[in-house]
Amino acid sequence: MFDLGWNPLHGVPSYPAERYAVLADRIGGILQSRNDILLVQAEAVVALEAAAVSLARPGLSVLNIATSAYGGWFGQWLRRGGATVHDIAAGPGLPIDVEVIARALDAGPHVDVLALVHAESASGILNPLPEIMALARACGIVTVVDAVASVGGHRLEVDDLGIDIAVIGPQKALGGPAGVSALSVSRRAWELILRDGAPRNSILSLADLKTWIDGGRQGLPGTPAPLEFFALETALGRVEAEGIESVIARHALAASATRAGLAALGAAAWVPPAKASNLVTAVPVSEALEPAALIAAAARLGVELTESVGTASARLLRLNHTGPRAVFQTVLANVVAYGAALRQAGHPADIAAASEAISAAYSR
Ligand SMILES: *Cc1c(COP(=O)(O)O)cnc(C)c1O
């Protein structure tokens, strides 16, 4: 026998079957939704693919707003299922303009489904969700919102906004585990999914997942991974103790303090506040500077800056203030490290003024 010593994760008990429904209800509370809440035993990108696969079929017409790679994949999954997809792209690394969508809806053929990502961590932008939802509602279009990054970082009143399918994950602003995710599904969305033969017998089938609800929401199918669900329960407990409104306010403050710090440093953020996500702040790097050198200089101070990903130019750096990082200490360290990196590269940066601005933002 090997003696590996005591380990708290040895012999993990099953997650109690009767508590899955409680988890779903608590997620419904965070989303402010009375729609069906489905638990997906995988990371959020799987829940997104499940939504696409379950909706897609020949004859379905989709307006797909693509402001990052996630939107691109969503369109691709729909096309693979035979749907007719009209992609609408924004400028590189920028949010979509609601006028562009209004024009597409006016000019184009009938649209069954509109899909978009709410907040993008890829380039730190926010799409105008309430305005887009109002347009879609007026046309009776079923809406799918990737709210994986935005839940907990931005207001997301699923029923008030009329979101038919909202996909979320606990691993971003909610500070939870990455191996489980969830969707809310409205009655209208179910009608679209279940008409003329929904895909079945697949890990990506929402119709299959619905059998959990129809069967009285007991144990989940298969062998659920208990650690993920215990971790989800813990994360939801923390969110509820803090209050979802406070979690969102904490992210909004982290974003505005970061922005104030950057401005004092002499580095303006990539987009104006109304177009910015509360999760990461992107800052353009001038041609004279090398992003990799700035990242390396910040890393030497123990601060992780990253290049933006996806459609944005490679010359955007991201300061991350998501989840447990949406606090004064991290916001301060991010901006000070960026300022120190600029100075090491021979670029002026007023670190003292930036620190003052951040302290002031947090002392209001
Ligand atoms: C993080 C994220 C996802 C899901 O990514 P996972 O790799 O499954 O965690 C989906 N959409 C957006 C907008 C995200 O930021």
mmCIF file of C-alpha atoms and ligand atoms in Angstrom:
data_model
loop_
_atom_site.group_PDB
_atom_site.id
_atom_site.type_symbol
_atom_site.label_atom_id
_atom_site.label_comp_id
_atom_site.label_asym_id
_atom_site.label_seq_id
_atom_site.Cartn_x
_atom_site.Cartn_y
_atom_site.Cartn_z
ATOM 1 C CA MET A 1 0.000 0.000 0.000
ATOM 2 C CA PHE A 2 1.165 3.509 -0.790
ATOM 3 C CA ASP A 3 0.633 5.959 2.041
ATOM 4 C CA LEU A 4 -0.290 9.206 0.327
ATOM 5 C CA GLY A 5 -1.283 10.862 3.587
ATOM 6 C CA TRP A 6 -4.517 12.597 4.413
ATOM 7 C CA ASN A 7 -6.185 14.507 1.599
ATOM 8 C CA PRO A 8 -9.521 16.297 1.962
ATOM 9 C CA LEU A 9 -10.416 15.365 -1.626
ATOM 10 C CA HIS A 10 -10.030 11.635 -1.046
ATOM 11 C CA GLY A 11 -13.322 9.752 -1.126
ATOM 12 C CA VAL A 12 -15.444 12.736 -2.184
ATOM 13 C CA PRO A 13 -19.123 12.010 -1.447
ATOM 14 C CA SER A 14 -21.737 12.277 -4.196
ATOM 15 C CA TYR A 15 -23.516 15.573 -4.486
ATOM 16 C CA PRO A 16 -26.938 15.067 -2.829
ATOM 17 C CA ALA A 17 -29.513 14.515 -5.590
ATOM 18 C CA GLU A 18 -32.137 16.738 -3.991
ATOM 19 C CA ARG A 19 -29.791 19.741 -4.018
ATOM 20 C CA TYR A 20 -29.497 20.135 -7.820
ATOM 21 C CA ALA A 21 -32.949 21.731 -7.936
ATOM 22 C CA VAL A 22 -31.896 24.115 -5.163
ATOM 23 C CA LEU A 23 -28.817 25.104 -7.172
ATOM 24 C CA ALA A 24 -30.976 25.727 -10.254
ATOM 25 C CA ASP A 25 -33.363 27.897 -8.235
ATOM 26 C CA ARG A 26 -30.477 29.910 -6.785
ATOM 27 C CA ILE A 27 -29.103 30.499 -10.290
ATOM 28 C CA GLY A 28 -32.593 31.582 -11.332
ATOM 29 C CA GLY A 29 -32.458 34.084 -8.468
ATOM 30 C CA ILE A 30 -29.167 35.543 -9.683
ATOM 31 C CA LEU A 31 -30.549 35.807 -13.231
ATOM 32 C CA GLN A 32 -33.891 37.145 -11.959
ATOM 33 C CA SER A 33 -35.610 34.579 -14.118
ATOM 34 C CA ARG A 34 -38.535 32.225 -13.693
ATOM 35 C CA ASN A 35 -37.567 30.372 -16.875
ATOM 36 C CA ASP A 36 -36.344 26.780 -16.725
ATOM 37 C CA ILE A 37 -32.758 26.587 -15.462
ATOM 38 C CA LEU A 38 -30.700 23.713 -16.845
ATOM 39 C CA LEU A 39 -27.416 22.628 -15.294
ATOM 40 C CA VAL A 40 -24.734 21.590 -17.777
ATOM 41 C CA GLN A 41 -22.012 19.290 -16.464
ATOM 42 C CA ALA A 42 -19.233 20.962 -18.406
ATOM 43 C CA GLU A 43 -17.615 24.349 -18.942
ATOM 44 C CA ALA A 44 -19.723 27.133 -20.398
ATOM 45 C CA VAL A 45 -18.564 26.789 -23.975
ATOM 46 C CA VAL A 46 -20.278 23.371 -24.002
ATOM 47 C CA ALA A 47 -23.553 24.968 -22.851
ATOM 48 C CA LEU A 48 -23.193 27.492 -25.688
ATOM 49 C CA GLU A 49 -22.620 24.771 -28.251
ATOM 50 C CA ALA A 50 -25.614 22.874 -26.824
ATOM 51 C CA ALA A 51 -27.835 25.930 -27.348
ATOM 52 C CA ALA A 52 -26.659 26.263 -30.967
ATOM 53 C CA VAL A 53 -26.965 22.554 -31.739
ATOM 54 C CA SER A 54 -30.427 22.364 -30.169
ATOM 55 C CA LEU A 55 -31.773 25.326 -32.155
ATOM 56 C CA ALA A 56 -30.077 24.693 -35.490
ATOM 57 C CA ARG A 57 -31.907 23.040 -38.373
ATOM 58 C CA PRO A 58 -32.575 23.786 -42.020
ATOM 59 C CA GLY A 59 -35.001 26.668 -42.376
ATOM 60 C CA LEU A 60 -33.954 28.430 -39.152
ATOM 61 C CA SER A 61 -32.826 31.993 -39.834
ATOM 62 C CA VAL A 62 -30.366 33.528 -37.370
ATOM 63 C CA LEU A 63 -28.908 36.999 -36.970
ATOM 64 C CA ASN A 64 -25.590 36.356 -35.231
ATOM 65 C CA ILE A 65 -23.761 39.314 -33.729
ATOM 66 C CA ALA A 66 -20.087 38.401 -33.643
ATOM 67 C CA THR A 67 -17.873 40.644 -31.518
ATOM 68 C CA SER A 68 -15.310 37.961 -30.603
ATOM 69 C CA ALA A 69 -14.334 34.384 -31.364
ATOM 70 C CA TYR A 70 -17.260 33.130 -29.241
ATOM 71 C CA GLY A 71 -19.765 34.727 -31.609
ATOM 72 C CA GLY A 72 -17.881 33.274 -34.562
ATOM 73 C CA TRP A 73 -18.080 29.776 -33.107
ATOM 74 C CA PHE A 74 -21.764 30.177 -32.332
ATOM 75 C CA GLY A 75 -22.472 30.990 -35.987
ATOM 76 C CA GLN A 76 -20.376 28.036 -37.125
ATOM 77 C CA TRP A 77 -22.253 25.570 -34.876
ATOM 78 C CA LEU A 78 -25.574 26.856 -36.206
ATOM 79 C CA ARG A 79 -24.441 26.519 -39.832
ATOM 80 C CA ARG A 80 -23.222 22.994 -39.169
ATOM 81 C CA GLY A 81 -26.794 22.177 -38.099
ATOM 82 C CA GLY A 82 -28.192 23.564 -41.341
ATOM 83 C CA ALA A 83 -29.388 26.979 -40.131
ATOM 84 C CA THR A 84 -29.113 30.061 -42.313
ATOM 85 C CA VAL A 85 -26.837 32.436 -40.412
ATOM 86 C CA HIS A 86 -26.308 36.110 -41.115
ATOM 87 C CA ASP A 87 -23.226 37.260 -39.182
ATOM 88 C CA ILE A 88 -22.986 40.894 -38.169
ATOM 89 C CA ALA A 89 -19.518 41.992 -37.134
ATOM 90 C CA ALA A 90 -18.554 45.153 -35.270
ATOM 91 C CA GLY A 91 -15.301 47.054 -35.791
ATOM 92 C CA PRO A 92 -12.226 45.117 -34.575
ATOM 93 C CA GLY A 93 -12.395 44.795 -30.785
ATOM 94 C CA LEU A 94 -15.446 47.074 -30.570
ATOM 95 C CA PRO A 95 -19.056 46.586 -29.470
ATOM 96 C CA ILE A 96 -21.883 46.434 -32.011
ATOM 97 C CA ASP A 97 -23.828 49.586 -32.768
ATOM 98 C CA VAL A 98 -27.545 49.091 -32.181
ATOM 99 C CA GLU A 99 -28.300 51.031 -35.389
ATOM 100 C CA VAL A 100 -26.529 48.344 -37.408
ATOM 101 C CA ILE A 101 -28.847 45.714 -35.965
ATOM 102 C CA ALA A 102 -31.924 47.866 -36.518
ATOM 103 C CA ARG A 103 -30.959 48.267 -40.183
ATOM 104 C CA ALA A 104 -30.312 44.532 -40.586
ATOM 105 C CA LEU A 105 -33.728 43.718 -39.105
ATOM 106 C CA ASP A 106 -35.445 46.298 -41.312
ATOM 107 C CA ALA A 107 -33.750 45.298 -44.531
ATOM 108 C CA GLY A 108 -33.268 41.596 -44.171
ATOM 109 C CA PRO A 109 -35.560 38.579 -44.446
ATOM 110 C CA HIS A 110 -37.475 37.064 -41.519
ATOM 111 C CA VAL A 111 -35.288 36.295 -38.490
ATOM 112 C CA ASP A 112 -36.136 33.510 -36.015
ATOM 113 C CA VAL A 113 -33.200 33.865 -33.624
ATOM 114 C CA LEU A 114 -30.806 36.655 -32.643
ATOM 115 C CA ALA A 115 -27.599 35.702 -30.806
ATOM 116 C CA LEU A 116 -24.997 37.860 -29.124
ATOM 117 C CA VAL A 117 -22.348 37.981 -26.422
ATOM 118 C CA HIS A 118 -23.175 40.476 -23.649
ATOM 119 C CA ALA A 119 -19.755 41.486 -22.282
ATOM 120 C CA GLU A 120 -16.526 40.424 -23.971
ATOM 121 C CA SER A 121 -13.497 39.692 -21.853
ATOM 122 C CA ALA A 122 -11.542 39.313 -25.118
ATOM 123 C CA SER A 123 -11.330 43.080 -25.659
ATOM 124 C CA GLY A 124 -13.119 44.514 -22.600
ATOM 125 C CA ILE A 125 -16.241 45.712 -24.402
ATOM 126 C CA LEU A 126 -19.959 45.662 -23.612
ATOM 127 C CA ASN A 127 -22.668 45.199 -26.225
ATOM 128 C CA PRO A 128 -25.822 47.339 -25.731
ATOM 129 C CA LEU A 129 -27.982 44.460 -24.477
ATOM 130 C CA PRO A 130 -31.149 46.314 -23.334
ATOM 131 C CA GLU A 131 -31.440 48.190 -26.646
ATOM 132 C CA ILE A 132 -30.809 45.052 -28.708
ATOM 133 C CA MET A 133 -33.321 43.070 -26.650
ATOM 134 C CA ALA A 134 -35.956 45.758 -27.178
ATOM 135 C CA LEU A 135 -35.475 45.515 -30.956
ATOM 136 C CA ALA A 136 -35.643 41.727 -30.909
ATOM 137 C CA ARG A 137 -38.741 41.700 -28.694
ATOM 138 C CA ALA A 138 -40.526 44.128 -31.000
ATOM 139 C CA CYS A 139 -39.936 41.673 -33.877
ATOM 140 C CA GLY A 140 -40.859 38.547 -31.869
ATOM 141 C CA ILE A 141 -37.363 37.102 -32.302
ATOM 142 C CA VAL A 142 -36.046 34.425 -29.930
ATOM 143 C CA THR A 143 -32.831 35.648 -28.295
ATOM 144 C CA VAL A 144 -29.717 33.813 -27.149
ATOM 145 C CA VAL A 145 -27.282 35.694 -24.935
ATOM 146 C CA ASP A 146 -23.803 34.508 -24.000
ATOM 147 C CA ALA A 147 -23.647 36.019 -20.525
ATOM 148 C CA VAL A 148 -20.750 33.861 -19.348
ATOM 149 C CA ALA A 149 -18.462 36.819 -18.792
ATOM 150 C CA SER A 150 -21.124 39.358 -17.820
ATOM 151 C CA VAL A 151 -23.070 37.528 -15.101
ATOM 152 C CA GLY A 152 -22.050 39.159 -11.828
ATOM 153 C CA GLY A 153 -20.209 41.937 -13.663
ATOM 154 C CA HIS A 154 -23.179 43.687 -15.259
ATOM 155 C CA ARG A 155 -26.909 43.924 -14.715
ATOM 156 C CA LEU A 156 -28.573 40.865 -16.226
ATOM 157 C CA GLU A 157 -32.311 40.770 -15.494
ATOM 158 C CA VAL A 158 -33.145 37.896 -17.797
ATOM 159 C CA ASP A 159 -36.956 38.085 -17.575
ATOM 160 C CA ASP A 160 -37.205 41.888 -17.595
ATOM 161 C CA LEU A 161 -34.980 42.045 -20.660
ATOM 162 C CA GLY A 162 -36.855 39.165 -22.285
ATOM 163 C CA ILE A 163 -33.806 36.947 -22.891
ATOM 164 C CA ASP A 164 -35.020 33.568 -24.142
ATOM 165 C CA ILE A 165 -31.786 31.640 -23.621
ATOM 166 C CA ALA A 166 -29.089 33.003 -21.308
ATOM 167 C CA VAL A 167 -25.903 30.971 -20.963
ATOM 168 C CA ILE A 168 -23.768 31.514 -17.867
ATOM 169 C CA GLY A 169 -20.736 30.060 -16.155
ATOM 170 C CA PRO A 170 -19.683 30.548 -12.542
ATOM 171 C CA GLN A 171 -15.962 30.874 -13.295
ATOM 172 C CA LYS A 172 -15.700 34.555 -14.240
ATOM 173 C CA ALA A 173 -17.266 37.346 -12.164
ATOM 174 C CA LEU A 174 -19.001 34.906 -9.800
ATOM 175 C CA GLY A 175 -15.610 33.464 -8.812
ATOM 176 C CA GLY A 176 -16.764 29.831 -8.983
ATOM 177 C CA PRO A 177 -15.719 26.565 -10.651
ATOM 178 C CA ALA A 178 -15.108 26.223 -14.407
ATOM 179 C CA GLY A 179 -16.427 22.696 -14.894
ATOM 180 C CA VAL A 180 -20.152 23.386 -14.649
ATOM 181 C CA SER A 181 -22.432 25.903 -16.359
ATOM 182 C CA ALA A 182 -26.109 26.732 -16.746
ATOM 183 C CA LEU A 183 -28.749 28.045 -19.132
ATOM 184 C CA SER A 184 -32.123 29.642 -18.687
ATOM 185 C CA VAL A 185 -34.650 28.617 -21.333
ATOM 186 C CA SER A 186 -37.969 30.376 -21.939
ATOM 187 C CA ARG A 187 -41.187 28.753 -23.135
ATOM 188 C CA ARG A 188 -40.761 30.417 -26.537
ATOM 189 C CA ALA A 189 -37.260 29.024 -26.847
ATOM 190 C CA TRP A 190 -38.522 25.532 -25.931
ATOM 191 C CA GLU A 191 -41.140 25.771 -28.700
ATOM 192 C CA LEU A 192 -38.409 26.513 -31.213
ATOM 193 C CA ILE A 193 -36.116 23.777 -29.858
ATOM 194 C CA LEU A 194 -38.776 21.059 -29.633
ATOM 195 C CA ARG A 195 -40.595 21.647 -32.938
ATOM 196 C CA ASP A 196 -40.153 19.060 -35.694
ATOM 197 C CA GLY A 197 -37.634 16.792 -34.034
ATOM 198 C CA ALA A 198 -35.161 18.285 -31.609
ATOM 199 C CA PRO A 199 -31.704 16.650 -31.550
ATOM 200 C CA ARG A 200 -31.689 13.839 -28.956
ATOM 201 C CA ASN A 201 -29.331 11.351 -27.360
ATOM 202 C CA SER A 202 -26.488 13.823 -27.245
ATOM 203 C CA ILE A 203 -24.564 15.580 -24.523
ATOM 204 C CA LEU A 204 -25.430 18.742 -26.518
ATOM 205 C CA SER A 205 -29.191 18.139 -26.529
ATOM 206 C CA LEU A 206 -31.205 20.627 -24.472
ATOM 207 C CA ALA A 207 -34.267 18.432 -25.144
ATOM 208 C CA ASP A 208 -32.448 15.629 -23.294
ATOM 209 C CA LEU A 209 -31.585 17.982 -20.433
ATOM 210 C CA LYS A 210 -35.249 18.981 -20.219
ATOM 211 C CA THR A 211 -36.091 15.435 -19.123
ATOM 212 C CA TRP A 212 -34.406 16.337 -15.800
ATOM 213 C CA ILE A 213 -36.995 19.096 -15.326
ATOM 214 C CA ASP A 214 -39.909 17.002 -16.606
ATOM 215 C CA GLY A 215 -38.867 14.193 -14.251
ATOM 216 C CA GLY A 216 -39.104 16.357 -11.139
ATOM 217 C CA ARG A 217 -35.496 17.655 -10.960
ATOM 218 C CA GLN A 218 -33.874 14.809 -8.973
ATOM 219 C CA GLY A 219 -30.409 13.389 -9.745
ATOM 220 C CA LEU A 220 -28.720 14.604 -12.911
ATOM 221 C CA PRO A 221 -28.160 12.053 -15.693
ATOM 222 C CA GLY A 222 -24.846 10.199 -15.843
ATOM 223 C CA THR A 223 -22.272 10.479 -13.087
ATOM 224 C CA PRO A 224 -22.083 14.138 -12.062
ATOM 225 C CA ALA A 225 -18.693 15.389 -10.863
ATOM 226 C CA PRO A 226 -19.425 16.184 -7.192
ATOM 227 C CA LEU A 227 -16.514 18.574 -6.624
ATOM 228 C CA GLU A 228 -17.862 20.931 -9.280
ATOM 229 C CA PHE A 229 -21.288 21.050 -7.671
ATOM 230 C CA PHE A 230 -19.947 21.510 -4.140
ATOM 231 C CA ALA A 231 -17.772 24.327 -5.497
ATOM 232 C CA LEU A 232 -20.758 25.849 -7.318
ATOM 233 C CA GLU A 233 -22.786 25.724 -4.109
ATOM 234 C CA THR A 234 -19.971 27.503 -2.250
ATOM 235 C CA ALA A 235 -19.658 30.170 -4.959
ATOM 236 C CA LEU A 236 -23.415 30.815 -4.966
ATOM 237 C CA GLY A 237 -23.314 31.089 -1.182
ATOM 238 C CA ARG A 238 -20.619 33.745 -1.386
ATOM 239 C CA VAL A 239 -22.471 35.654 -4.097
ATOM 240 C CA GLU A 240 -25.703 35.580 -2.083
ATOM 241 C CA ALA A 241 -23.922 36.659 1.102
ATOM 242 C CA GLU A 242 -22.416 39.641 -0.714
ATOM 243 C CA GLY A 243 -25.603 40.214 -2.718
ATOM 244 C CA ILE A 244 -25.647 40.118 -6.528
ATOM 245 C CA GLU A 245 -26.171 43.906 -6.671
ATOM 246 C CA SER A 246 -23.021 44.399 -4.569
ATOM 247 C CA VAL A 247 -21.045 41.966 -6.706
ATOM 248 C CA ILE A 248 -22.016 43.972 -9.797
ATOM 249 C CA ALA A 249 -21.239 47.275 -8.033
ATOM 250 C CA ARG A 250 -17.824 45.916 -7.005
ATOM 251 C CA HIS A 251 -17.039 45.174 -10.667
ATOM 252 C CA ALA A 252 -18.325 48.580 -11.802
ATOM 253 C CA LEU A 253 -16.089 50.270 -9.213
ATOM 254 C CA ALA A 254 -13.065 48.184 -10.222
ATOM 255 C CA ALA A 255 -13.634 49.233 -13.837
ATOM 256 C CA SER A 256 -14.103 52.946 -13.117
ATOM 257 C CA ALA A 257 -11.148 53.029 -10.705
ATOM 258 C CA THR A 258 -8.947 51.280 -13.289
ATOM 259 C CA ARG A 259 -10.055 53.784 -15.910
ATOM 260 C CA ALA A 260 -9.351 56.713 -13.551
ATOM 261 C CA GLY A 261 -5.930 55.277 -12.732
ATOM 262 C CA LEU A 262 -5.051 54.814 -16.393
ATOM 263 C CA ALA A 263 -6.176 58.357 -17.230
ATOM 264 C CA ALA A 264 -3.971 59.751 -14.450
ATOM 265 C CA LEU A 265 -1.133 57.623 -15.772
ATOM 266 C CA GLY A 266 -1.593 59.281 -19.153
ATOM 267 C CA ALA A 267 -2.974 56.153 -20.833
ATOM 268 C CA ALA A 268 -6.575 56.406 -22.036
ATOM 269 C CA ALA A 269 -8.681 53.243 -22.078
ATOM 270 C CA TRP A 270 -9.652 51.599 -25.389
ATOM 271 C CA VAL A 271 -13.385 52.442 -25.326
ATOM 272 C CA PRO A 272 -15.499 55.025 -23.452
ATOM 273 C CA PRO A 273 -17.187 53.879 -20.206
ATOM 274 C CA ALA A 274 -20.598 53.182 -21.764
ATOM 275 C CA LYS A 275 -19.002 50.717 -24.200
ATOM 276 C CA ALA A 276 -16.642 49.085 -21.704
ATOM 277 C CA SER A 277 -17.009 45.847 -19.783
ATOM 278 C CA ASN A 278 -16.588 45.830 -16.021
ATOM 279 C CA LEU A 279 -14.468 42.689 -16.231
ATOM 280 C CA VAL A 280 -11.287 43.746 -17.948
ATOM 281 C CA THR A 281 -10.061 47.134 -19.139
ATOM 282 C CA ALA A 282 -8.213 47.234 -22.429
ATOM 283 C CA VAL A 283 -5.642 49.927 -23.081
ATOM 284 C CA PRO A 284 -4.068 50.639 -26.482
ATOM 285 C CA VAL A 285 -0.280 50.474 -26.610
ATOM 286 C CA SER A 286 1.427 53.065 -28.811
ATOM 287 C CA GLU A 287 3.461 51.987 -31.835
ATOM 288 C CA ALA A 288 6.677 53.001 -30.072
ATOM 289 C CA LEU A 289 6.160 50.374 -27.355
ATOM 290 C CA GLU A 290 6.320 46.599 -27.414
ATOM 291 C CA PRO A 291 3.326 44.892 -25.692
ATOM 292 C CA ALA A 292 5.394 41.792 -24.854
ATOM 293 C CA ALA A 293 7.998 43.924 -23.077
ATOM 294 C CA LEU A 294 5.294 45.654 -21.002
ATOM 295 C CA ILE A 295 3.769 42.284 -20.093
ATOM 296 C CA ALA A 296 7.191 40.969 -19.057
ATOM 297 C CA ALA A 297 7.948 44.058 -16.954
ATOM 298 C CA ALA A 298 4.589 43.757 -15.135
ATOM 299 C CA ALA A 299 5.154 40.017 -14.636
ATOM 300 C CA ARG A 300 8.404 40.795 -12.816
ATOM 301 C CA LEU A 301 6.218 42.690 -10.313
ATOM 302 C CA GLY A 302 3.911 39.678 -10.024
ATOM 303 C CA VAL A 303 1.134 41.284 -12.081
ATOM 304 C CA GLU A 304 -0.389 39.490 -15.038
ATOM 305 C CA LEU A 305 -1.277 41.741 -17.970
ATOM 306 C CA THR A 306 -2.449 40.039 -21.162
ATOM 307 C CA GLU A 307 -2.845 40.929 -24.817
ATOM 308 C CA SER A 308 -6.414 41.142 -26.039
ATOM 309 C CA VAL A 309 -7.599 38.182 -28.074
ATOM 310 C CA GLY A 310 -9.790 37.820 -31.130
ATOM 311 C CA THR A 311 -10.740 40.560 -33.521
ATOM 312 C CA ALA A 312 -9.038 43.432 -31.686
ATOM 313 C CA SER A 313 -5.635 44.623 -32.752
ATOM 314 C CA ALA A 314 -2.734 42.862 -31.066
ATOM 315 C CA ARG A 315 -1.735 46.208 -29.562
ATOM 316 C CA LEU A 316 -4.333 46.188 -26.787
ATOM 317 C CA LEU A 317 -3.303 45.179 -23.283
ATOM 318 C CA ARG A 318 -5.873 43.944 -20.766
ATOM 319 C CA LEU A 319 -6.004 44.734 -17.064
ATOM 320 C CA ASN A 320 -8.103 42.018 -15.442
ATOM 321 C CA HIS A 321 -10.476 42.930 -12.587
ATOM 322 C CA THR A 322 -12.889 39.997 -12.737
ATOM 323 C CA GLY A 323 -14.306 38.034 -9.788
ATOM 324 C CA PRO A 324 -11.939 37.965 -6.799
ATOM 325 C CA ARG A 325 -9.754 40.448 -8.724
ATOM 326 C CA ALA A 326 -12.449 43.144 -8.582
ATOM 327 C CA VAL A 327 -10.882 44.676 -5.464
ATOM 328 C CA PHE A 328 -8.772 47.728 -4.622
ATOM 329 C CA GLN A 329 -5.519 45.779 -4.161
ATOM 330 C CA THR A 330 -5.650 44.184 -7.614
ATOM 331 C CA VAL A 331 -6.852 47.318 -9.392
ATOM 332 C CA LEU A 332 -4.016 49.288 -7.789
ATOM 333 C CA ALA A 333 -1.398 46.629 -8.541
ATOM 334 C CA ASN A 334 -2.551 46.328 -12.183
ATOM 335 C CA VAL A 335 -2.325 50.061 -12.891
ATOM 336 C CA VAL A 336 0.879 50.654 -10.930
ATOM 337 C CA ALA A 337 2.555 47.710 -12.665
ATOM 338 C CA TYR A 338 1.422 49.016 -16.047
ATOM 339 C CA GLY A 339 2.824 52.447 -15.157
ATOM 340 C CA ALA A 340 6.101 50.927 -13.998
ATOM 341 C CA ALA A 341 6.293 48.917 -17.220
ATOM 342 C CA LEU A 342 5.737 52.066 -19.295
ATOM 343 C CA ARG A 343 8.500 53.865 -17.425
ATOM 344 C CA GLN A 344 10.916 50.990 -17.848
ATOM 345 C CA ALA A 345 10.223 51.256 -21.558
ATOM 346 C CA GLY A 346 11.205 54.923 -21.394
ATOM 347 C CA HIS A 347 7.632 56.236 -21.601
ATOM 348 C CA PRO A 348 6.498 58.786 -18.994
ATOM 349 C CA ALA A 349 3.787 57.650 -16.552
ATOM 350 C CA ASP A 350 2.641 59.400 -13.382
ATOM 351 C CA ILE A 351 2.332 56.453 -11.004
ATOM 352 C CA ALA A 352 1.711 58.664 -7.972
ATOM 353 C CA ALA A 353 -1.202 60.406 -9.684
ATOM 354 C CA ALA A 354 -2.612 57.044 -10.779
ATOM 355 C CA SER A 355 -2.452 55.710 -7.204
ATOM 356 C CA GLU A 356 -4.161 58.883 -5.972
ATOM 357 C CA ALA A 357 -6.921 58.511 -8.542
ATOM 358 C CA ILE A 358 -7.549 54.877 -7.629
ATOM 359 C CA SER A 359 -7.534 55.618 -3.889
ATOM 360 C CA ALA A 360 -9.959 58.479 -4.494
ATOM 361 C CA ALA A 361 -12.287 56.250 -6.523
ATOM 362 C CA TYR A 362 -12.350 53.728 -3.668
ATOM 363 C CA SER A 363 -12.774 56.379 -0.950
ATOM 364 C CA ARG A 364 -15.965 57.934 -2.302
HETATM 365 C C1 LIG B 1 -15.209 32.656 -20.775
HETATM 366 C C2 LIG B 1 -16.256 32.820 -21.788
HETATM 367 C C3 LIG B 1 -16.958 31.718 -22.315
HETATM 368 C C4 LIG B 1 -16.767 30.310 -21.884
HETATM 369 O O1 LIG B 1 -15.482 29.866 -21.895
HETATM 370 P P1 LIG B 1 -15.041 28.538 -21.144
HETATM 371 O O2 LIG B 1 -13.735 28.287 -21.783
HETATM 372 O O3 LIG B 1 -16.044 27.502 -21.391
HETATM 373 O O4 LIG B 1 -14.932 28.874 -19.712
HETATM 374 C C5 LIG B 1 -17.937 31.972 -23.252
HETATM 375 N N1 LIG B 1 -18.222 33.219 -23.659
HETATM 376 C C6 LIG B 1 -17.586 34.289 -23.178
HETATM 377 C C7 LIG B 1 -17.980 35.651 -23.652
HETATM 378 C C8 LIG B 1 -16.585 34.140 -22.229
HETATM 379 O O5 LIG B 1 -15.937 35.217 -21.751
#
